[in-house]
Amino acid sequence: MRNAPSPSAPTDPAAALLEVKARIAAAATEAGRDPLAVTLIAVTKTYGAAHILPTISAGHRDFGENRVQEAEGKWPELKASHPDLALHLIGPLQTNKARDAVALFDAIHTLDRPKLAHVLADEFQRAGRALRLFVQVNTGEEPQKAGVPPREAAAFVAQCRTEFGLTVAGLMCIPPVDEEPALHFALLAKLARENGLQQLSMGMSGDYEQAVRFGATHVRVGSAIFGARS
Ligand SMILES: *Cc1c(COP(=O)(O)O)cnc(C)c1O
């Protein structure tokens, strides 16, 4: 089941953030999990500093953007004044943007091909810092969607480790819009277990509580906090 949209979201991001956090904590507790084991990534794509700042003032520190160029327009300044912010790239990454991404972001949730793994390994070396990496799995095997097919996930994770020397933190998925997300969350959790991975980036505004029940360590929530995007 997907959640109903949060009614307080569009007007007051800080209040909506609190409500989402409370719902995450309740879902975690209900599932016998520690609420602190779930990181809420507030997804700020299309929203500017006016929307973001109240949530930073309220103490929020993890944010997500799906495009490098858009993120470069707002986050360098925000990060300069709040060095403890963590910025997560949750959209597709082109290899020619890898250097910019490594300079600005703290985590990449969309590692999905050897060429990108190769370029990121080089950029980490060059920059002297490694970002937290999630391998995106196309659990619905949708042709238009990024991510490795489930049956290739194990081989790709192994290749990232052995051939490119990368540390993979976990797996990420975006379930098909017209399918029961629980099946996809369960599949991603199973693939993570089989590959010795601890972290799961799954769950959005419509289904984050369910993702938490299935073991999400990172939920990516935008519209339930900031309102519907135009
Ligand atoms: C936009 C986006 C989200 C957040 O979506 P909402 O439905 O607004 O919560 C999560 N994950 C990815 C990959 C996104 O692009």
XYZ file of C-alpha atoms and ligand atoms in Angstrom:
245
model
C 0.000 0.000 0.000
C 1.222 3.468 -0.808
C 0.835 6.358 1.672
C -1.677 9.155 1.302
C 0.094 12.449 0.579
C 0.969 14.437 3.659
C -1.529 17.328 3.890
C 0.824 19.749 5.660
C 3.597 19.317 3.094
C 3.230 22.207 0.635
C 3.024 25.035 3.160
C 5.574 24.249 5.834
C 8.550 22.041 4.917
C 9.930 21.950 8.468
C 6.606 20.751 9.889
C 6.161 18.211 7.094
C 9.692 16.960 7.711
C 8.830 16.320 11.363
C 5.743 14.393 10.356
C 7.698 12.228 7.887
C 10.332 11.561 10.558
C 7.642 10.536 13.041
C 6.139 8.159 10.486
C 9.549 6.667 9.742
C 10.191 6.163 13.462
C 6.790 4.518 13.930
C 7.309 2.186 10.958
C 10.798 1.253 12.171
C 9.641 0.563 15.731
C 6.704 -1.474 14.452
C 9.169 -3.584 12.426
C 11.462 -4.067 15.416
C 14.120 -1.783 13.937
C 16.042 1.116 15.427
C 14.563 4.370 14.000
C 18.077 5.831 14.020
C 19.099 3.210 11.452
C 17.004 5.015 8.830
C 18.377 8.156 7.158
C 15.762 10.478 5.691
C 17.070 12.073 2.500
C 15.026 15.214 1.808
C 14.823 15.420 -1.992
C 15.055 19.072 -3.040
C 14.981 18.884 -6.852
C 13.102 21.877 -8.351
C 13.126 23.617 -4.934
C 15.403 26.511 -3.995
C 17.042 27.794 -0.838
C 13.831 29.418 0.443
C 12.275 25.972 0.797
C 15.452 24.227 1.905
C 16.695 26.621 4.597
C 13.831 26.062 7.084
C 14.639 22.343 7.111
C 18.356 23.033 7.650
C 17.426 25.383 10.507
C 15.284 22.582 11.935
C 18.436 20.452 12.066
C 18.034 18.366 8.930
C 21.308 17.407 7.251
C 20.735 14.816 4.463
C 19.505 16.078 1.107
C 19.064 14.584 -2.357
C 19.232 15.989 -5.877
C 18.784 14.113 -9.138
C 20.841 16.371 -11.426
C 24.442 17.511 -10.984
C 23.932 20.798 -12.783
C 20.863 21.781 -10.780
C 22.651 20.870 -7.546
C 25.615 23.044 -8.512
C 23.271 26.016 -8.669
C 22.225 25.886 -5.022
C 24.314 23.542 -2.878
C 27.888 24.936 -2.879
C 26.664 27.991 -0.956
C 24.459 25.997 1.421
C 27.260 23.511 2.085
C 29.758 26.307 2.702
C 27.615 27.636 5.545
C 26.734 24.143 6.837
C 29.784 21.897 6.341
C 28.067 18.951 8.035
C 25.435 18.627 5.274
C 25.414 15.381 3.279
C 24.329 15.632 -0.344
C 23.110 12.517 -2.151
C 22.997 12.155 -5.945
C 19.884 10.101 -6.686
C 19.598 10.621 -10.454
C 21.574 9.189 -13.383
C 25.227 10.261 -13.644
C 26.968 10.789 -16.988
C 30.682 10.024 -16.909
C 31.531 13.548 -18.143
C 29.863 14.917 -14.975
C 31.648 12.523 -12.618
C 34.350 14.997 -11.572
C 31.782 17.677 -10.718
C 29.677 15.127 -8.850
C 32.631 13.915 -6.782
C 33.463 17.516 -5.873
C 29.950 18.358 -4.636
C 28.188 15.181 -3.475
C 28.812 12.867 -0.520
C 26.982 9.809 -1.840
C 25.967 8.444 -5.245
C 22.915 6.183 -5.377
C 22.997 5.469 -9.109
C 26.128 3.464 -9.882
C 24.947 1.124 -12.633
C 27.670 0.372 -15.195
C 31.362 -0.529 -15.431
C 32.364 2.616 -17.311
C 30.946 4.803 -14.528
C 32.590 2.627 -11.861
C 35.915 3.018 -13.645
C 35.605 6.811 -13.930
C 34.470 7.174 -10.294
C 37.403 5.079 -9.061
C 39.768 7.413 -10.929
C 38.031 10.527 -9.610
C 38.083 9.275 -6.004
C 41.823 8.733 -6.332
C 42.339 12.112 -7.881
C 40.197 13.952 -5.306
C 41.566 11.966 -2.377
C 38.054 11.172 -1.195
C 35.621 8.349 -1.763
C 31.872 8.868 -1.850
C 29.404 6.397 -0.404
C 28.166 4.257 -3.295
C 24.895 2.488 -3.949
C 24.437 0.236 -6.960
C 21.105 0.945 -8.633
C 19.131 -2.188 -9.474
C 16.356 -2.042 -12.077
C 14.140 -4.377 -10.058
C 11.224 -3.978 -12.474
C 13.488 -4.593 -15.497
C 11.923 -1.544 -17.147
C 13.659 -0.695 -20.438
C 13.462 3.081 -19.869
C 14.889 2.900 -16.360
C 18.537 2.931 -15.271
C 20.059 0.239 -13.082
C 21.522 -3.218 -13.469
C 19.057 -6.089 -13.959
C 18.614 -8.133 -10.744
C 20.350 -11.189 -12.217
C 23.458 -9.102 -12.988
C 23.653 -7.324 -9.630
C 25.994 -9.824 -7.957
C 28.490 -9.810 -10.839
C 28.475 -6.017 -11.066
C 28.999 -5.549 -7.303
C 31.874 -8.028 -7.464
C 33.368 -6.208 -10.458
C 33.165 -2.862 -8.609
C 35.075 -4.400 -5.722
C 37.719 -6.440 -7.495
C 38.309 -4.664 -10.792
C 37.814 -1.047 -9.656
C 38.655 -1.300 -5.936
C 35.427 0.452 -4.958
C 33.583 0.002 -1.688
C 29.905 -0.544 -2.387
C 27.755 0.449 0.600
C 24.439 -0.844 -0.626
C 21.745 -1.106 -3.272
C 19.115 1.318 -4.547
C 15.876 0.851 -6.479
C 12.953 2.820 -7.891
C 9.968 0.441 -8.196
C 7.708 0.687 -11.261
C 4.902 3.183 -10.583
C 2.139 0.701 -11.336
C 3.379 -2.223 -9.255
C 3.218 -3.138 -5.586
C 6.465 -1.639 -4.212
C 6.770 -4.300 -1.486
C 7.830 -6.934 -4.038
C 10.650 -4.673 -5.219
C 11.753 -3.745 -1.709
C 11.853 -7.427 -0.754
C 13.879 -8.284 -3.864
C 16.378 -5.477 -3.208
C 16.770 -6.565 0.432
C 17.377 -10.144 -0.690
C 20.021 -9.073 -3.237
C 21.751 -6.971 -0.564
C 21.839 -9.914 1.864
C 23.229 -12.235 -0.816
C 26.007 -9.760 -1.588
C 26.952 -8.841 1.971
C 25.665 -5.268 1.633
C 24.270 -3.423 4.664
C 22.496 -0.433 3.152
C 19.278 -0.094 1.186
C 18.199 3.126 -0.555
C 14.506 2.628 -1.235
C 11.184 4.321 -0.548
C 9.808 7.673 -1.757
C 6.893 9.895 -0.659
C 4.307 7.290 -1.583
C 5.887 4.240 -0.002
C 8.656 5.124 2.451
C 6.960 3.534 5.480
C 6.695 0.267 3.634
C 10.332 0.553 2.552
C 11.319 0.980 6.209
C 9.433 -2.210 7.092
C 11.487 -3.995 4.429
C 14.779 -2.710 5.805
C 15.446 0.623 4.069
C 18.416 2.451 5.607
C 17.922 5.471 3.321
C 14.527 6.760 2.185
C 14.343 9.485 -0.474
C 11.368 11.762 0.185
C 10.597 14.919 -1.792
C 6.979 15.910 -2.360
C 5.754 14.806 1.089
C 8.122 17.417 2.555
C 8.275 20.221 0.014
C 4.971 19.797 -1.825
C 4.104 18.595 -5.326
C 6.601 19.609 -7.991
C 5.215 21.568 -10.925
C 12.348 12.708 -7.112
C 12.901 11.446 -6.576
C 12.534 10.977 -5.304
C 11.524 11.668 -4.431
O 10.252 11.520 -4.973
P 8.951 11.960 -4.166
O 7.874 11.097 -4.716
O 8.748 13.404 -4.434
O 9.198 11.692 -2.734
C 13.122 9.801 -4.852
N 14.014 9.121 -5.595
C 14.393 9.542 -6.818
C 15.377 8.739 -7.582
C 13.854 10.715 -7.351
O 14.228 11.121 -8.563
